[in-house]
Amino acid sequence: MRIRRLATSALAATALALTSLSAVTVTAAPAAAAPCGFYETSTDAYYNHCTSDGSRVVIHVRVALAPDYERCVSPGRTWLGSANKIQGAHYVGRTC
């Protein structure tokens, strides 16, 4: 009877440890989620249009040593160009 209790305790401890490990894996936050709006990486510039309604919006893109321009972007991340050429971008207040 004592051996059965030890085996049961060992199995319970193992199950608890495995459950704890899987909970940590499941609840871990995603690494470096893209922020909403304009952002840069070390090499590229992006605009991330965060929405749940599927809208497309117009953004104003500021460009170094070239004319600025407006662009219609869909929900999600849009590549704007090289980080050394794009100086920023912002929502202009209208949809497209």
Coordinates of N, CA, C and O in Angstrom, one line a residue:
M1 N 0.8 -1.2 0.0 CA 0.0 0.0 0.0 C 0.9 1.3 0.0 O 0.5 2.2 -0.7
R2 N 2.0 1.2 0.8 CA 2.9 2.4 0.8 C 3.5 2.7 -0.6 O 3.6 3.8 -1.0
I3 N 3.8 1.7 -1.3 CA 4.4 1.8 -2.7 C 3.4 2.5 -3.6 O 3.7 3.4 -4.4
R4 N 2.1 2.1 -3.5 CA 1.1 2.6 -4.3 C 0.9 4.1 -4.0 O 0.8 4.9 -4.9
R5 N 1.0 4.5 -2.8 CA 0.8 5.9 -2.4 C 2.0 6.7 -2.9 O 1.9 7.9 -3.4
L6 N 3.2 6.2 -2.8 CA 4.4 6.9 -3.4 C 4.3 7.1 -4.9 O 4.6 8.1 -5.4
A7 N 3.9 6.0 -5.6 CA 3.7 6.1 -7.0 C 2.7 7.1 -7.4 O 2.8 7.9 -8.3
T8 N 1.5 7.1 -6.7 CA 0.5 8.1 -6.9 C 0.9 9.5 -6.7 O 0.7 10.4 -7.5
S9 N 1.7 9.7 -5.6 CA 2.2 11.0 -5.3 C 3.2 11.5 -6.3 O 3.2 12.6 -6.7
A10 N 4.1 10.6 -6.8 CA 5.0 10.9 -7.8 C 4.3 11.3 -9.1 O 4.7 12.3 -9.8
L11 N 3.3 10.5 -9.5 CA 2.5 10.8 -10.7 C 1.8 12.2 -10.6 O 1.8 13.0 -11.5
A12 N 1.3 12.4 -9.4 CA 0.6 13.7 -9.2 C 1.5 14.9 -9.3 O 1.2 15.9 -9.9
A13 N 2.7 14.7 -8.7 CA 3.7 15.8 -8.8 C 4.2 16.0 -10.2 O 4.3 17.2 -10.6
T14 N 4.4 14.9 -11.0 CA 4.8 15.1 -12.4 C 3.7 15.8 -13.2 O 4.0 16.7 -14.0
A15 N 2.5 15.4 -13.0 CA 1.3 16.0 -13.7 C 1.2 17.5 -13.4 O 1.0 18.3 -14.2
L16 N 1.4 17.8 -12.1 CA 1.3 19.2 -11.7 C 2.4 20.0 -12.3 O 2.2 21.1 -12.8
A17 N 3.6 19.5 -12.4 CA 4.8 20.1 -13.0 C 4.5 20.4 -14.5 O 4.8 21.4 -15.0
L18 N 4.0 19.3 -15.2 CA 3.8 19.5 -16.6 C 2.7 20.4 -16.9 O 2.7 21.2 -17.8
T19 N 1.6 20.4 -16.0 CA 0.5 21.4 -16.2 C 1.0 22.8 -16.0 O 0.7 23.7 -16.7
S20 N 1.9 23.0 -15.0 CA 2.5 24.3 -14.8 C 3.3 24.8 -15.9 O 3.2 26.0 -16.4
L21 N 4.1 23.9 -16.5 CA 4.9 24.3 -17.7 C 4.1 24.7 -18.9 O 4.3 25.6 -19.6
S22 N 3.0 23.9 -19.1 CA 2.2 24.2 -20.3 C 1.4 25.5 -20.1 O 1.2 26.2 -21.0
A23 N 1.0 25.8 -18.8 CA 0.3 27.0 -18.6 C 1.2 28.2 -18.8 O 0.8 29.2 -19.4
V24 N 2.5 28.1 -18.5 CA 3.5 29.2 -18.8 C 3.6 29.4 -20.3 O 3.6 30.5 -20.8
T25 N 3.7 28.3 -21.0 CA 3.8 28.4 -22.5 C 2.6 29.0 -23.1 O 2.7 29.8 -24.0
V26 N 1.4 28.6 -22.7 CA 0.2 29.1 -23.3 C 0.0 30.6 -23.0 O -0.5 31.3 -23.8
T27 N 0.3 31.0 -21.8 CA 0.0 32.4 -21.4 C 1.1 33.4 -21.7 O 1.0 34.5 -21.4
A28 N 2.2 32.9 -22.3 CA 3.3 33.8 -22.6 C 2.8 34.8 -23.7 O 2.2 34.5 -24.6
A29 N 3.2 36.1 -23.5 CA 2.8 37.1 -24.4 C 3.6 37.0 -25.7 O 4.8 36.6 -25.7
P30 N 3.1 37.4 -26.9 CA 3.8 37.3 -28.1 C 5.0 38.3 -28.1 O 4.9 39.4 -27.5
A31 N 6.1 37.9 -28.7 CA 7.3 38.8 -28.7 C 7.1 39.9 -29.7 O 6.8 39.7 -30.8
A32 N 7.3 41.1 -29.2 CA 7.3 42.3 -30.0 C 6.2 42.4 -31.0 O 6.3 42.4 -32.2
A33 N 5.0 42.6 -30.5 CA 3.8 42.8 -31.3 C 4.0 44.2 -31.9 O 4.5 45.1 -31.3
A34 N 3.5 44.4 -33.2 CA 3.7 45.7 -33.8 C 2.7 46.7 -33.2 O 1.6 46.4 -33.0
P35 N 3.2 47.9 -32.9 CA 2.4 48.9 -32.3 C 1.5 49.5 -33.4 O 1.7 49.4 -34.6
C36 N 0.4 50.2 -32.9 CA -0.5 50.8 -33.9 C 0.1 52.1 -34.3 O 0.9 52.8 -33.6
G37 N -0.1 52.5 -35.6 CA 0.4 53.7 -36.1 C 1.8 53.5 -36.8 O 2.2 52.4 -37.1
F38 N 2.5 54.6 -36.9 CA 3.8 54.6 -37.5 C 4.9 54.0 -36.5 O 4.9 54.3 -35.3
Y39 N 5.7 53.2 -37.1 CA 6.9 52.7 -36.3 C 8.0 52.2 -37.3 O 7.7 52.0 -38.5
E40 N 9.2 52.2 -36.7 CA 10.3 51.8 -37.5 C 11.0 50.6 -36.9 O 11.0 50.4 -35.7
T41 N 11.7 49.8 -37.7 CA 12.6 48.8 -37.2 C 14.0 49.3 -37.5 O 14.1 50.5 -37.9
S42 N 15.0 48.6 -37.4 CA 16.4 49.1 -37.7 C 16.6 49.4 -39.2 O 17.4 50.2 -39.5
T43 N 15.7 48.8 -40.0 CA 15.9 49.0 -41.5 C 14.7 49.5 -42.2 O 14.8 50.1 -43.3
D44 N 13.5 49.3 -41.7 CA 12.2 49.6 -42.4 C 11.3 50.4 -41.6 O 11.3 50.4 -40.4
A45 N 10.4 51.1 -42.4 CA 9.3 52.0 -41.8 C 8.0 51.3 -42.1 O 7.8 50.9 -43.3
Y46 N 7.1 51.3 -41.1 CA 5.8 50.7 -41.3 C 4.7 51.6 -40.7 O 4.9 52.4 -39.9
Y47 N 3.4 51.4 -41.2 CA 2.3 52.0 -40.6 C 1.3 50.8 -40.3 O 1.0 50.0 -41.2
N48 N 1.0 50.6 -39.0 CA 0.1 49.5 -38.6 C -1.3 50.1 -38.3 O -1.5 50.8 -37.3
H49 N -2.3 49.9 -39.2 CA -3.6 50.4 -39.0 C -4.4 49.4 -38.2 O -4.8 48.3 -38.6
C50 N -4.6 49.7 -36.9 CA -5.3 48.8 -36.0 C -6.8 49.1 -36.0 O -7.2 50.2 -35.6
T51 N -7.6 48.2 -36.4 CA -9.0 48.4 -36.4 C -9.7 47.0 -36.4 O -9.1 46.0 -36.8
S52 N -10.9 47.0 -35.9 CA -11.7 45.8 -35.9 C -12.9 45.9 -36.9 O -13.6 45.0 -37.1
D53 N -13.0 47.1 -37.6 CA -14.1 47.3 -38.5 C -13.8 47.1 -40.0 O -14.6 47.3 -40.8
G54 N -12.5 46.8 -40.3 CA -12.1 46.6 -41.7 C -11.9 47.8 -42.5 O -11.8 47.8 -43.7
S55 N -12.0 49.0 -41.9 CA -11.9 50.3 -42.6 C -10.5 50.5 -43.2 O -9.5 49.9 -42.7
R56 N -10.5 51.2 -44.3 CA -9.2 51.6 -44.9 C -9.1 53.1 -44.7 O -10.1 53.8 -44.8
V57 N -7.9 53.6 -44.3 CA -7.7 55.0 -44.0 C -6.6 55.6 -44.8 O -5.7 54.9 -45.3
V58 N -6.6 57.0 -44.9 CA -5.6 57.7 -45.6 C -4.6 58.2 -44.6 O -4.9 58.7 -43.5
I59 N -3.3 58.0 -44.9 CA -2.2 58.5 -44.0 C -1.4 59.4 -44.8 O -1.3 59.4 -46.1
H60 N -0.7 60.3 -44.1 CA 0.2 61.3 -44.7 C 1.6 60.7 -44.4 O 1.9 60.5 -43.2
V61 N 2.4 60.5 -45.4 CA 3.8 60.0 -45.2 C 4.8 61.1 -45.4 O 4.8 61.7 -46.5
R62 N 5.7 61.3 -44.4 CA 6.7 62.3 -44.5 C 8.0 61.6 -45.0 O 8.5 60.6 -44.5
V63 N 8.6 62.2 -46.1 CA 9.7 61.5 -46.8 C 10.9 62.5 -46.7 O 10.8 63.7 -47.0
A64 N 12.1 62.0 -46.4 CA 13.3 62.8 -46.4 C 13.8 63.0 -47.9 O 13.8 62.1 -48.7
L65 N 14.1 64.3 -48.2 CA 14.6 64.7 -49.5 C 13.8 64.3 -50.7 O 14.3 64.1 -51.8
A66 N 12.4 64.3 -50.5 CA 11.5 64.0 -51.5 C 10.1 64.5 -51.1 O 9.9 64.7 -49.9
P67 N 9.2 64.6 -52.0 CA 7.9 65.1 -51.7 C 7.1 64.1 -50.7 O 7.2 62.9 -50.9
D68 N 6.4 64.7 -49.8 CA 5.5 63.8 -48.9 C 4.4 63.4 -49.8 O 4.1 63.9 -50.9
Y69 N 3.7 62.3 -49.3 CA 2.5 61.8 -50.1 C 1.5 61.2 -49.2 O 1.8 61.0 -48.0
E70 N 0.3 61.1 -49.7 CA -0.8 60.4 -49.0 C -1.0 59.0 -49.6 O -0.7 58.8 -50.7
R71 N -1.4 58.1 -48.7 CA -1.5 56.7 -49.1 C -2.7 56.1 -48.4 O -3.0 56.4 -47.2
C72 N -3.5 55.3 -49.1 CA -4.6 54.6 -48.5 C -4.1 53.2 -48.0 O -3.4 52.5 -48.7
V73 N -4.3 52.9 -46.7 CA -3.9 51.7 -46.1 C -5.0 50.8 -45.6 O -6.0 51.4 -45.1
S74 N -4.9 49.5 -45.7 CA -5.8 48.6 -45.2 C -5.5 48.2 -43.7 O -4.4 48.6 -43.3
P75 N -6.4 47.5 -43.1 CA -6.1 47.1 -41.7 C -4.8 46.2 -41.7 O -4.5 45.5 -42.6
G76 N -4.0 46.4 -40.6 CA -2.8 45.6 -40.5 C -1.6 46.4 -40.8 O -1.6 47.7 -41.0
R77 N -0.4 45.8 -41.0 CA 0.9 46.4 -41.2 C 1.1 46.7 -42.7 O 0.9 45.8 -43.5
T78 N 1.5 47.9 -43.0 CA 1.9 48.3 -44.4 C 3.3 48.8 -44.4 O 3.7 49.7 -43.6
W79 N 4.1 48.3 -45.2 CA 5.5 48.7 -45.4 C 5.5 50.0 -46.2 O 4.9 50.2 -47.2
L80 N 6.2 51.0 -45.6 CA 6.3 52.3 -46.2 C 7.6 52.6 -47.0 O 7.7 53.4 -47.9
G81 N 8.6 51.9 -46.6 CA 9.9 52.1 -47.2 C 11.1 51.9 -46.2 O 10.9 51.5 -45.1
S82 N 12.2 52.3 -46.7 CA 13.4 52.3 -45.9 C 13.3 53.2 -44.7 O 12.9 54.4 -44.9
A83 N 13.8 52.8 -43.5 CA 13.7 53.7 -42.3 C 14.6 54.9 -42.5 O 14.3 56.0 -41.9
N84 N 15.6 54.9 -43.3 CA 16.4 56.1 -43.5 C 15.8 57.1 -44.5 O 16.3 58.2 -44.6
K85 N 14.7 56.7 -45.2 CA 14.0 57.7 -46.1 C 12.7 58.1 -45.5 O 12.3 59.3 -45.8
I86 N 12.0 57.3 -44.8 CA 10.7 57.7 -44.3 C 10.8 58.3 -42.9 O 11.4 57.7 -42.0
Q87 N 10.3 59.5 -42.7 CA 10.5 60.3 -41.5 C 9.3 60.1 -40.5 O 9.4 60.5 -39.4
G88 N 8.2 59.7 -41.0 CA 7.0 59.5 -40.2 C 5.8 59.4 -41.0 O 5.8 59.5 -42.3
A89 N 4.7 59.0 -40.4 CA 3.4 58.9 -41.0 C 2.3 59.1 -40.0 O 2.5 58.7 -38.8
H90 N 1.1 59.7 -40.4 CA 0.0 59.8 -39.5 C -1.3 59.8 -40.2 O -1.4 60.1 -41.4
Y91 N -2.3 59.4 -39.5 CA -3.7 59.3 -40.1 C -4.2 60.8 -40.3 O -4.0 61.6 -39.4
V92 N -4.8 61.0 -41.5 CA -5.3 62.4 -41.8 C -6.7 62.6 -41.5 O -7.2 63.7 -41.6
G93 N -7.4 61.6 -41.0 CA -8.8 61.8 -40.6 C -9.9 61.4 -41.6 O -11.0 61.8 -41.4
R94 N -9.5 60.7 -42.6 CA -10.6 60.2 -43.5 C -10.3 58.8 -44.0 O -9.2 58.3 -43.9
T95 N -11.4 58.2 -44.5 CA -11.3 56.8 -45.0 C -11.1 56.9 -46.5 O -11.3 57.9 -47.1
C96 N -10.8 55.7 -47.0 CA -10.7 55.6 -48.5 C -11.2 54.3 -49.0 O -11.6 53.5 -48.3

